[in-house]
Tab-separated table of C-alpha atoms in Angstrom:
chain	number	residue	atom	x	y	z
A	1	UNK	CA	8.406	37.582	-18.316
A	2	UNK	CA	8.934	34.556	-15.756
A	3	UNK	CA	10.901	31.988	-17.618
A	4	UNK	CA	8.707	28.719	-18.004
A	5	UNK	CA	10.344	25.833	-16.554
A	6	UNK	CA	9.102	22.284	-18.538
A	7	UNK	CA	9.493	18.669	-16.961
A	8	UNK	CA	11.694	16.110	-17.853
A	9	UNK	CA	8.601	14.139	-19.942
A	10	UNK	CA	7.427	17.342	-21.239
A	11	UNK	CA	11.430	18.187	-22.512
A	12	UNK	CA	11.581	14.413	-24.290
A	13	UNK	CA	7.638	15.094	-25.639
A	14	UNK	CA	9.117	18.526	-27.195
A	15	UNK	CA	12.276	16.407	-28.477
A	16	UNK	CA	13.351	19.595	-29.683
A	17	UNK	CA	14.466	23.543	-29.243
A	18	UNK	CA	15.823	25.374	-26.301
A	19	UNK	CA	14.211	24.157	-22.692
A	20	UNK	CA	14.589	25.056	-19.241
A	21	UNK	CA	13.854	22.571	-16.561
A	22	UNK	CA	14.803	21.839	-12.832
A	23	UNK	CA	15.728	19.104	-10.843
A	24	UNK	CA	18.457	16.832	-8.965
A	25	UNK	CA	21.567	15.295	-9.946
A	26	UNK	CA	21.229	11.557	-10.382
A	27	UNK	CA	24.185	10.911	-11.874
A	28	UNK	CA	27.399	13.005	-12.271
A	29	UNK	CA	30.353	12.237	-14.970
A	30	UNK	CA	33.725	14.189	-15.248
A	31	UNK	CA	35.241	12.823	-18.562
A	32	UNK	CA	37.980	16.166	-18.265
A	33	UNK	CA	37.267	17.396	-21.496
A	34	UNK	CA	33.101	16.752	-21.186
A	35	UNK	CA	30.395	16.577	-18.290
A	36	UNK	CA	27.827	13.719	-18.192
A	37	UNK	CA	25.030	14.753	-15.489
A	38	UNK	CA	21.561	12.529	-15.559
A	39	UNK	CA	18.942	14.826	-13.922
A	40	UNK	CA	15.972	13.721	-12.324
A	41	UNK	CA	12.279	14.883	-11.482
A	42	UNK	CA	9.427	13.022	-10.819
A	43	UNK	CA	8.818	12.573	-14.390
A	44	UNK	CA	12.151	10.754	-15.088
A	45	UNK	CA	15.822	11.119	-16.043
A	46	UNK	CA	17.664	12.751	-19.083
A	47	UNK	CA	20.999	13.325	-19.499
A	48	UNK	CA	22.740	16.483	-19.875
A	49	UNK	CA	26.655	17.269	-21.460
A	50	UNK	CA	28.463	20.056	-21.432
A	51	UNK	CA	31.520	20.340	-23.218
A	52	UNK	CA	34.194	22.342	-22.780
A	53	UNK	CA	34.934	24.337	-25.870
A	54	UNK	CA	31.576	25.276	-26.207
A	55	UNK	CA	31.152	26.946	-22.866
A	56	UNK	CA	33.022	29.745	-21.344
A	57	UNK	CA	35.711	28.206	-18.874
A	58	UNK	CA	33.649	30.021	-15.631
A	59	UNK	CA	30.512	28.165	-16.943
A	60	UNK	CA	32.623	25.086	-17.181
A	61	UNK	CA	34.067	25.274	-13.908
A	62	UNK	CA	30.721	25.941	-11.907
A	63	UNK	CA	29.632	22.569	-13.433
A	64	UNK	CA	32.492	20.643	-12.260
A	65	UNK	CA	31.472	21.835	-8.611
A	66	UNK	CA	28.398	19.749	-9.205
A	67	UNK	CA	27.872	16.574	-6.516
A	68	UNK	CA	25.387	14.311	-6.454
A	69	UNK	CA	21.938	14.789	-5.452
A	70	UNK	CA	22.681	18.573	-5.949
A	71	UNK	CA	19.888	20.681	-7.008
A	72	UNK	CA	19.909	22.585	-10.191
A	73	UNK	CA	18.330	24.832	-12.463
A	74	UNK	CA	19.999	24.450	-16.144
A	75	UNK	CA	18.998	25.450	-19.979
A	76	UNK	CA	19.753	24.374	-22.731
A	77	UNK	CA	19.182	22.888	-26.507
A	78	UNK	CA	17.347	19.242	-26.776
A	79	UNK	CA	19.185	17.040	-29.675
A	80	UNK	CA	18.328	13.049	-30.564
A	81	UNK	CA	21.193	10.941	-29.475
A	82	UNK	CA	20.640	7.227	-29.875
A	83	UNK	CA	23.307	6.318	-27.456
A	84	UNK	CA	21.802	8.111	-24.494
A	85	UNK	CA	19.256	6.187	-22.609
A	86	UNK	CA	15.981	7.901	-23.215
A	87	UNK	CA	16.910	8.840	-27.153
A	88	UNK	CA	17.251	12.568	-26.291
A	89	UNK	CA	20.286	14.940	-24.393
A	90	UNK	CA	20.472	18.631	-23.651
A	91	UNK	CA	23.526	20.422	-24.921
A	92	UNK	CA	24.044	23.111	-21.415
A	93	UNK	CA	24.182	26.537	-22.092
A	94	UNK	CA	23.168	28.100	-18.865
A	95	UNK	CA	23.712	26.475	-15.351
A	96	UNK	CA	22.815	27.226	-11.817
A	97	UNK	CA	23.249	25.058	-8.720
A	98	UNK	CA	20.217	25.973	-6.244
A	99	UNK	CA	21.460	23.203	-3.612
A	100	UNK	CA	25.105	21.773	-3.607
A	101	UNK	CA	24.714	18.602	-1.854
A	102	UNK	CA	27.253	17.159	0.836
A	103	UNK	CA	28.923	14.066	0.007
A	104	UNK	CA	25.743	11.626	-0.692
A	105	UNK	CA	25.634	9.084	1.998
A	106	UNK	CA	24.202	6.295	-0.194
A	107	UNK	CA	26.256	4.252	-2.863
A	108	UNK	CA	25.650	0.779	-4.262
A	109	UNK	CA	25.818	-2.236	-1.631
A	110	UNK	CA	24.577	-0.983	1.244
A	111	UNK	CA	22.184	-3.247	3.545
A	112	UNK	CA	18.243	-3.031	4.100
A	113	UNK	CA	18.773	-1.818	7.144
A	114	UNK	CA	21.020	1.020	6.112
A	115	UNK	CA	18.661	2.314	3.694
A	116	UNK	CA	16.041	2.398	6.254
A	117	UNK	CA	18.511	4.157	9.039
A	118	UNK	CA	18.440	6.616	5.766
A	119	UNK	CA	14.864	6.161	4.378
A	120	UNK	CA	14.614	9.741	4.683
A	121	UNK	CA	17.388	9.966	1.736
A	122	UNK	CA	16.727	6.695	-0.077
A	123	UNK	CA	12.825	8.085	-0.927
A	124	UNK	CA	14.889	10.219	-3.913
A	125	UNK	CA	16.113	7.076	-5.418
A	126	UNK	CA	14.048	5.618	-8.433
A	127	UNK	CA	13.078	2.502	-6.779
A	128	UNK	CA	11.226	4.088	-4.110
A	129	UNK	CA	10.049	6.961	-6.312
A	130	UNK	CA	8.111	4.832	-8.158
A	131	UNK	CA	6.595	2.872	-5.011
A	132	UNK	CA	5.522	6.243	-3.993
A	133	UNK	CA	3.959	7.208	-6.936
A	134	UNK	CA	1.945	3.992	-7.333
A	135	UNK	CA	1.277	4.221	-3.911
A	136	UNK	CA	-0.524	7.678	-4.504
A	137	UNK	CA	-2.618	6.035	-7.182
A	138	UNK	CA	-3.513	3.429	-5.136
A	139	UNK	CA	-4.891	5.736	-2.860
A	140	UNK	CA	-6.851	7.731	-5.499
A	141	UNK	CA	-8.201	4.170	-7.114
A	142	UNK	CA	-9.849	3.135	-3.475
A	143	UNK	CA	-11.054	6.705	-3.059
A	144	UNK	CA	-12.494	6.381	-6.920
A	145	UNK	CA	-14.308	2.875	-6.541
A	146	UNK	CA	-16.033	3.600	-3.607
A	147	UNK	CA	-17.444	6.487	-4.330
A	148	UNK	CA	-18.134	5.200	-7.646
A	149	UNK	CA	-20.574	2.563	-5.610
A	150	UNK	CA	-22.424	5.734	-3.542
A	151	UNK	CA	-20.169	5.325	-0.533
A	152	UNK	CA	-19.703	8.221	1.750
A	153	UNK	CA	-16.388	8.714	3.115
A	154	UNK	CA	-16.578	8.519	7.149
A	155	UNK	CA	-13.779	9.065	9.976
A	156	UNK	CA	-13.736	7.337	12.932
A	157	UNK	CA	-11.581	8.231	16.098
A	158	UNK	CA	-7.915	6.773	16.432
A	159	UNK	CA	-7.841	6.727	20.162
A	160	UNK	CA	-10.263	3.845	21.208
A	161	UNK	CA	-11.672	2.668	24.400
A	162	UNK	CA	-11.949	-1.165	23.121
A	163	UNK	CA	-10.521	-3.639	21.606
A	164	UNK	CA	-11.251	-5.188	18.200
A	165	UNK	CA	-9.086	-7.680	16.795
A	166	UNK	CA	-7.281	-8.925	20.413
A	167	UNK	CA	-6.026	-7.597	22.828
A	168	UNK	CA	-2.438	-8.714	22.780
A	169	UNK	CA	-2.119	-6.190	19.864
A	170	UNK	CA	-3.242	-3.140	21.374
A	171	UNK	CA	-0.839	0.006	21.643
A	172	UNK	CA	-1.581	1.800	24.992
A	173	UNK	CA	-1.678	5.364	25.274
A	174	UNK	CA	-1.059	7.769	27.991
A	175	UNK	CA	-4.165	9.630	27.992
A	176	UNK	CA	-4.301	12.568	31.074
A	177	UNK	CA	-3.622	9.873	33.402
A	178	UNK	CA	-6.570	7.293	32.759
A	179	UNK	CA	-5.955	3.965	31.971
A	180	UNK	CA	-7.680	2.107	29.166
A	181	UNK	CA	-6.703	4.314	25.878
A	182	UNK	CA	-5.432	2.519	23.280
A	183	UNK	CA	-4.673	3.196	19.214
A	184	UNK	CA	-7.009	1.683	16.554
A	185	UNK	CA	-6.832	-1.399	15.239
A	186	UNK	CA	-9.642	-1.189	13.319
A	187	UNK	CA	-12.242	1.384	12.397
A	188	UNK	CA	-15.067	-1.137	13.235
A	189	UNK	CA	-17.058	-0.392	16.129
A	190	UNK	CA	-16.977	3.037	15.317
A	191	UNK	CA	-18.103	2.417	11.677
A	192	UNK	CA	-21.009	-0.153	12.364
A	193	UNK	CA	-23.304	2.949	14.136
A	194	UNK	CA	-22.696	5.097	11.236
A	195	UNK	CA	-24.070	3.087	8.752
A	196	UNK	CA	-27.424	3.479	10.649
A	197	UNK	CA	-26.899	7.103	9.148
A	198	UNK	CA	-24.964	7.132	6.036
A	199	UNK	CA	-26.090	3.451	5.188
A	200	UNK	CA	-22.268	2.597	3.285
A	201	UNK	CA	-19.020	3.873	4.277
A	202	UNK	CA	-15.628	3.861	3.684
A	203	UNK	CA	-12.367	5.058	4.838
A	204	UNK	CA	-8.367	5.024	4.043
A	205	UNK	CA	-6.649	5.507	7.555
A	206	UNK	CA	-3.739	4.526	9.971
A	207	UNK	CA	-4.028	1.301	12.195
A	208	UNK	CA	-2.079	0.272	14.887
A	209	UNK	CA	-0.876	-3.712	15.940
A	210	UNK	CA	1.378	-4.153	18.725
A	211	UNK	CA	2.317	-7.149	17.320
A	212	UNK	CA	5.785	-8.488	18.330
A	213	UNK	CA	6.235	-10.061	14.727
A	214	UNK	CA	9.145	-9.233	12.523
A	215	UNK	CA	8.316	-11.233	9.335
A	216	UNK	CA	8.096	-9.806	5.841
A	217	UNK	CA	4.174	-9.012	6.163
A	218	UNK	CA	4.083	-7.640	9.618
A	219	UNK	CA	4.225	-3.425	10.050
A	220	UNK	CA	2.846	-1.580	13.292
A	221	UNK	CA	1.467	1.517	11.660
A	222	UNK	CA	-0.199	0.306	8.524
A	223	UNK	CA	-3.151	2.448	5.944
A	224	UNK	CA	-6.051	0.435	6.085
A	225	UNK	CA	-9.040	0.793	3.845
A	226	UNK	CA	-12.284	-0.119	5.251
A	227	UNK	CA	-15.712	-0.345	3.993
A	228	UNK	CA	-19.696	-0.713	5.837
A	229	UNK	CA	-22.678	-1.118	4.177
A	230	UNK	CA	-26.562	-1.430	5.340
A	231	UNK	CA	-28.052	-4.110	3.774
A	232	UNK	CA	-24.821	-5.518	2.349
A	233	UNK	CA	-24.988	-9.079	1.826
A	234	UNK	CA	-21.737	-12.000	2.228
A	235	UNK	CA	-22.034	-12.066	-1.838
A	236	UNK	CA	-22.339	-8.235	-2.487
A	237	UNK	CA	-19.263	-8.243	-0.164
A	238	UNK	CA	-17.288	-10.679	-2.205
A	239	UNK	CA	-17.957	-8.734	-5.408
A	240	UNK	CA	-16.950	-5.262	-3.588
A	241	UNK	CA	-13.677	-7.345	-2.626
A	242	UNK	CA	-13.357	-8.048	-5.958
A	243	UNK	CA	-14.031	-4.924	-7.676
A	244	UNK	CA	-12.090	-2.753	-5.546
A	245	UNK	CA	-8.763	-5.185	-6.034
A	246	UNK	CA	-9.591	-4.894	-9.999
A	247	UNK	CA	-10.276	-0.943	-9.798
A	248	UNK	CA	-6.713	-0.402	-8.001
A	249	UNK	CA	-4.712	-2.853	-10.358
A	250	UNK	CA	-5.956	-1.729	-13.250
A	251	UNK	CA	-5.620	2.104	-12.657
A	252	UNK	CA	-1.812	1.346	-11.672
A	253	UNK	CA	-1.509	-1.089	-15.174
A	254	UNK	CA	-2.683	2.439	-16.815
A	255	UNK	CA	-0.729	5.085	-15.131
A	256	UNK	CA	2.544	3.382	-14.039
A	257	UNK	CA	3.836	1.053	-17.236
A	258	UNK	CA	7.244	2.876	-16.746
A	259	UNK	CA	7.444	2.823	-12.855
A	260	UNK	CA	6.219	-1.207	-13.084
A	261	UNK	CA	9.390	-1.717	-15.111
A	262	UNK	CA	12.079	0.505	-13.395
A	263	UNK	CA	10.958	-2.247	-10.730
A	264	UNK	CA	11.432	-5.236	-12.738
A	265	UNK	CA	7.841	-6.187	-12.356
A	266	UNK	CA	6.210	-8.099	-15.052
A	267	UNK	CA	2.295	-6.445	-15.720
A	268	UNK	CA	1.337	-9.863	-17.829
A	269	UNK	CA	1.182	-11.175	-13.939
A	270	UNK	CA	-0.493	-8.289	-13.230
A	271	UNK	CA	-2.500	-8.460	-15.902
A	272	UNK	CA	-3.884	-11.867	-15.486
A	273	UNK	CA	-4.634	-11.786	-11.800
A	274	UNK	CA	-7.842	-9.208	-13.087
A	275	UNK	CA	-8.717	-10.777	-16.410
A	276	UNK	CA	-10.408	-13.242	-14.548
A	277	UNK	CA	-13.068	-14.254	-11.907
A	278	UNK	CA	-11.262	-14.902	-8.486
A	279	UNK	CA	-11.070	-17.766	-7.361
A	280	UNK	CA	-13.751	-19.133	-4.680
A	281	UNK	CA	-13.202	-21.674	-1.758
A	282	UNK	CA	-14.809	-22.794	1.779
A	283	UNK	CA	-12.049	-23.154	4.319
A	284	UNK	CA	-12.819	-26.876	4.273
A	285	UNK	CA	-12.617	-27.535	0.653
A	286	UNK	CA	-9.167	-25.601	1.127
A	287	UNK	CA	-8.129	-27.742	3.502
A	288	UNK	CA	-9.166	-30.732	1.341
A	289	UNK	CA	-6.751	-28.749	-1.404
A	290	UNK	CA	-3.881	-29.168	0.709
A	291	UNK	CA	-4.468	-32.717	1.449
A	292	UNK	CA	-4.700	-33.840	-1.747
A	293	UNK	CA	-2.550	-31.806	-3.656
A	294	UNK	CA	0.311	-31.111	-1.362
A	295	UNK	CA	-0.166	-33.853	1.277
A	296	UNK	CA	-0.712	-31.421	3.917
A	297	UNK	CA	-2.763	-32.252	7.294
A	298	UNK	CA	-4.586	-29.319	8.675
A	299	UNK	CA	-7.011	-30.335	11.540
A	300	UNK	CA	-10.446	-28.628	10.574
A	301	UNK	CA	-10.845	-25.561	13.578
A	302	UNK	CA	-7.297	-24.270	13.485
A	303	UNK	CA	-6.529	-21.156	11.303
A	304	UNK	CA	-4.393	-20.966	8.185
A	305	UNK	CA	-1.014	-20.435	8.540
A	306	UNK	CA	1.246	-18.153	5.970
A	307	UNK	CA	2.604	-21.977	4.975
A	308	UNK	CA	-0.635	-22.983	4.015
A	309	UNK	CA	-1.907	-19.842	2.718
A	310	UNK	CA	1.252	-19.647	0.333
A	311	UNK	CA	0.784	-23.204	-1.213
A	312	UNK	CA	-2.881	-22.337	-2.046
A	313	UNK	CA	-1.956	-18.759	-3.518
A	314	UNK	CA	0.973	-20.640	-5.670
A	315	UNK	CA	-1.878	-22.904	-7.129
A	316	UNK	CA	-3.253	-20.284	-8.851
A	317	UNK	CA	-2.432	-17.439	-10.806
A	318	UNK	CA	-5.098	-14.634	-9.813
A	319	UNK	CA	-6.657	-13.959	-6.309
A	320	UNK	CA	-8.568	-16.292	-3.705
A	321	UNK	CA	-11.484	-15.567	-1.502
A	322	UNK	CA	-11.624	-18.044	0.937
A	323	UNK	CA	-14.937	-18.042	2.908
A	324	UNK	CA	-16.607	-19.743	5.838
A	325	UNK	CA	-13.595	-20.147	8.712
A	326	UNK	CA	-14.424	-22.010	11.818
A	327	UNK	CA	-16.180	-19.216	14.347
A	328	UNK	CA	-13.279	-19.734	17.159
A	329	UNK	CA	-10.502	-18.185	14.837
A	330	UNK	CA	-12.322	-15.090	13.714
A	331	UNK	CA	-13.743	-12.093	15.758
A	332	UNK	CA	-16.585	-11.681	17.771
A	333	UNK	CA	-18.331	-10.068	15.408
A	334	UNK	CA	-18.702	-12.004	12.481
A	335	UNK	CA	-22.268	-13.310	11.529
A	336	UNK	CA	-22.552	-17.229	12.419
A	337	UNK	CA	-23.331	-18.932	9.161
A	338	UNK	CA	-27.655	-20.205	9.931
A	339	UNK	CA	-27.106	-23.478	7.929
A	340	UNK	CA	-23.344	-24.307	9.688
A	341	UNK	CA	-23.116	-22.516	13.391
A	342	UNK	CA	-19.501	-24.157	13.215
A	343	UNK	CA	-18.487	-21.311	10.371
A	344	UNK	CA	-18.779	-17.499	10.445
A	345	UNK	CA	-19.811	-16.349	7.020
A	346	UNK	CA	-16.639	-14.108	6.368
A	347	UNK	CA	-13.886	-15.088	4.051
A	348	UNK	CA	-10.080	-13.607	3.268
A	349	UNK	CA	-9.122	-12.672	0.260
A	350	UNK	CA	-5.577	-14.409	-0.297
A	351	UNK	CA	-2.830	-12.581	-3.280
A	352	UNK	CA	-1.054	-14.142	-5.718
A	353	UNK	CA	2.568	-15.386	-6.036
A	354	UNK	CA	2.284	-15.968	-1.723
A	355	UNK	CA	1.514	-12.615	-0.572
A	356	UNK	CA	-0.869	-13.615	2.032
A	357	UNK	CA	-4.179	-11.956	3.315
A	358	UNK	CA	-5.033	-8.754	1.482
A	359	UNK	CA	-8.291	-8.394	2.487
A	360	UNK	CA	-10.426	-9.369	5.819
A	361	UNK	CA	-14.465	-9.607	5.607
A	362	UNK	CA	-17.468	-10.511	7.097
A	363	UNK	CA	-21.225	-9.952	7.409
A	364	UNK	CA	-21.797	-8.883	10.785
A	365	UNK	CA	-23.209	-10.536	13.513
A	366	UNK	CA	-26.822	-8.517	14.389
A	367	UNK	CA	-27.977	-10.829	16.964
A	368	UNK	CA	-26.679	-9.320	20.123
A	369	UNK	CA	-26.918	-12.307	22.543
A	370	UNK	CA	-24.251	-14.140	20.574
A	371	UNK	CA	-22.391	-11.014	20.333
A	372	UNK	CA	-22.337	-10.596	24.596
A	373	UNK	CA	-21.741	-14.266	24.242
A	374	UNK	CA	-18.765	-13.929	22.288
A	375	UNK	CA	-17.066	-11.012	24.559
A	376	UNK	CA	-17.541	-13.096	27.583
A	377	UNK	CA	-16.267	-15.699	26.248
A	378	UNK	CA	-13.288	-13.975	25.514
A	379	UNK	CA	-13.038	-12.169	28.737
A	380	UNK	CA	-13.708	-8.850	27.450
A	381	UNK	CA	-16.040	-6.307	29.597
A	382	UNK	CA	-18.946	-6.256	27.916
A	383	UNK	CA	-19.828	-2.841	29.525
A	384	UNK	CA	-17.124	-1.727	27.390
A	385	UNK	CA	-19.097	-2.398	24.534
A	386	UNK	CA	-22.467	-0.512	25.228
A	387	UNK	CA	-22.334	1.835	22.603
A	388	UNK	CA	-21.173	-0.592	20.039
A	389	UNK	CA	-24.444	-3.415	21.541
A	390	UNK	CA	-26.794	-0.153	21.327
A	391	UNK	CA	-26.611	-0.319	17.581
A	392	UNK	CA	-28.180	-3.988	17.813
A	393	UNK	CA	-31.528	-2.581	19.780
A	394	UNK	CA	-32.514	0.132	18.073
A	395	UNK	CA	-33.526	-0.933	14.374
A	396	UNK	CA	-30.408	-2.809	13.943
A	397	UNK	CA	-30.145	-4.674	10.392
A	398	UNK	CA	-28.015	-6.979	8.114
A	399	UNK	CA	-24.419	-5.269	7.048
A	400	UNK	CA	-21.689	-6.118	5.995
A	401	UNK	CA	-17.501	-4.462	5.928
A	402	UNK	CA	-14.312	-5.350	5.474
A	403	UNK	CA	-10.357	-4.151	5.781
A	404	UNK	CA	-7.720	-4.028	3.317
A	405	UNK	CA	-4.116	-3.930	4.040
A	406	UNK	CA	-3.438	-0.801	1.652
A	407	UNK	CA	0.394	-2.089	1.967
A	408	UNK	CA	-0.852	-5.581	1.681
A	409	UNK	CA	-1.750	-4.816	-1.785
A	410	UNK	CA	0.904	-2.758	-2.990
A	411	UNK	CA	3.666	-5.119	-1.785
A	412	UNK	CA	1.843	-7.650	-4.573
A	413	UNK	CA	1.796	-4.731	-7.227
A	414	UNK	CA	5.143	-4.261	-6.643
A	415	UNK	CA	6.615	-7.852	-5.757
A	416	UNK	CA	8.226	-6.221	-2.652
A	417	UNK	CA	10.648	-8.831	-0.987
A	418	UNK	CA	8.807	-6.963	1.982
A	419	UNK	CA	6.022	-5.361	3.197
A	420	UNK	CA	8.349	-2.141	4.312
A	421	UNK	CA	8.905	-1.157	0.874
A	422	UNK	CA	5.532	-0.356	0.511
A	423	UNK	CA	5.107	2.847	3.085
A	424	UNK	CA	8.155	5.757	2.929
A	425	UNK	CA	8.489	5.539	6.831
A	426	UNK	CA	8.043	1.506	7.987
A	427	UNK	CA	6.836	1.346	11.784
A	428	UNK	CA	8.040	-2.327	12.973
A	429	UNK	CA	8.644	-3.243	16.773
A	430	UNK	CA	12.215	-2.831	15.920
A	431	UNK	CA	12.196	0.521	13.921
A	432	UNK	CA	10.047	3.820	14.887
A	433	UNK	CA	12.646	6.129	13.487
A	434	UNK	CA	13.582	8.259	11.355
């Protein structure tokens, strides 16, 4: 009969009787006499001893071979012991090393960029373990909501003919030798004539911004989940925005107390930011905030900055959705507002604690003269954009999307001092390796 291998939880659930489990060395302790090893699976740690007049000396002496980050198979008896960390130990009584590991390359100390040169190590460690794992359910929450709300899941191509979002940011590709390829920025204009089909859509996939920016939020590969929707008004957006920020906060609060506190984050923060109705603003009664409560001057027409945006997300302890920017600072496809032409009727949706734009939104623009009036004012080739102005003439009506950084929002579950912690393999304009 196969022998039945438990996990670490499932070993400190059974708190008692003889166990068998697997994993990697965490922590390794040669006190001559006794062996202290903390082993480590994706469940957690426990420790295991061994001492030495209680195992025969070849037993002994294969343990002592043991490095760090080695991977073992071991057996054993589970006892309480109050002065081990997690209540529990496992007395060894049988011992195999499946993996001796080289001298581990990571200690204590090192620098961030170390621990990226080795990111391909440093995802065993428990910090990132737990990013990882709340970065799965993150995934699985989106997936959850919007199919919750009768969304279909779509897939749009990666390799675009257009730009979205501007061109300064567009990664060119080599594509069998003709010119004009680039990677997405956006799902967008590949989304919009779907919804003609499926009527609402949604999607968790890789974008691409050549931006030369090497701040904290910035990444050049990032997983970006995007929504469409027939007949989607600007206020069923703002409660999708909503919802969906709830959904994927909430289903981390419920499966991830213990990885929230191996990284120090507090979940009352957590917890507030969705016990509540966000917080609603026009860009000018923002900028009116500013003035008045931090004696800040922000001509009316320019953007927010990450300055501004942080003082506003300081003031309040749960999300903002800021609507109605000037129509010169957002895309060409955003839906003038009819009762201000001045303001597009899209909003962001600023996190907490100054972590900046986590989602972008809009109704979309369905009159198709201000949309060719837009792209030439920008100096695009409206040609280009055939395809995407065919949607407009053929039984074209009122929808609605929007984008969410998916590492936009985890770097605010997490309280990341950056955005890199977020993804296992950060793509900056610095760093496309390992």
């Amino acid at each position: 009969m196969e022998k039945k291998y438990l996990s670490i939880k499932e070993v400190l659930e059974k708190k008692e009787g003889e166990v068998s489990l697997r994993g990697w060395v965490h922590r390794f302790r040669d006190q001559k006499t006794t062996i202290f090893i903390t082993l480590r699976d994706v469940t957690g740690v426990i420790q295991l001893v061994c001492d030495q007049d209680k195992v025969s000396p070849e037993l002994f002496e294969k343990i002592k071979q043991t490095t760090i980050e080695s991977s073992i198979v071991v057996s054993g008896t589970v006892r309480k012991e109050e002065r081990s960390p997690q209540g529990y130990e496992i007395d060894i009584k049988d011992y195999e090393i499946a993996g001796l590991a080289e001298t581990y390359p990571i200690s204590k100390d090192f620098s961030e960029e170390f621990l990226l040169d080795v990111r391909h190590l440093w995802l065993r460690s428990r910090k990132m373990q737990a990013i990882l794992k709340i970065r799965s359910t993150v995934f699985r929450a989106i997936h959850d909501y919007f199919r919750s709300q009768d969304y279909y899941e779509y897939q749009s191509p990666v390799l675009q003919s257009v730009q979205c979002e501007g061109g300064s940011s567009l990664f060119k590709v080599d594509y069998f030798e003709k010119k004009g390829v680039f990677l997405a920025q956006t799902w967008q204009l590949y989304a919009e004539p779907a919804i003609f089909s499926l009527e609402r859509i949604y999607t968790i996939s890789p974008s691409f911004r050549a931006e030369k920016s090497k701040t904290t939020r910035h990444l050049a590969e990032y997983w970006h989940a995007e929504m469409e929707g027939a007949w989607v008004s600007f206020e069923e957006l703002q409660e999708h925005a909503e919802g969906l920020i709830k959904k994927v906060i909430s289903d981390v609060l419920k499966h991830h107390r213990d990885d929230l506190e191996t990284l120090k984050r507090d979940v009352k923060v957590l917890e507030t930011a969705i016990s509540k109705p966000f917080v609603k603003m026009t860009y000018t009664e923002a900028l009116e905030i500013l003035k008045k409560e931090h004696d800040m001057h922000v001509e009316w027409g320019k953007d927010l900055r990450t300055v501004e945006e942080d003082l506003l997300s300081k003031m309040y302890d749960t999300f903002i959705i800021i609507t109605r920017y000037p129509k010169e600072v957002k895309a060409f496809y955003m839906k003038e507002d009819p009762q201000d032409p001045r303001v597009v009727l899209g909003f962001d949706c600023i996190g907490p604690e100054g972590y900046g734009e986590i989602i972008g939104a809009s109704e979309r623009e369905d009159d198709i003269k201000k949309i060719v009036e837009r792209l030439e004012k920008d100096g695009e080739d409206v040609s280009q954009y055939d395809f995407y102005l065919d949607t407009r003439k053929y039984g074209s009506v009122p929808h609605s999307g929007f984008g969410m950084g998916v590492e936009r929002i985890i770097s605010y579950i997490i309280k990341a001092d950056t955005i890199k912690d977020a993804i296992a393999f950060p793509r900056t304009m610095v760093r496309y390796r390992p």
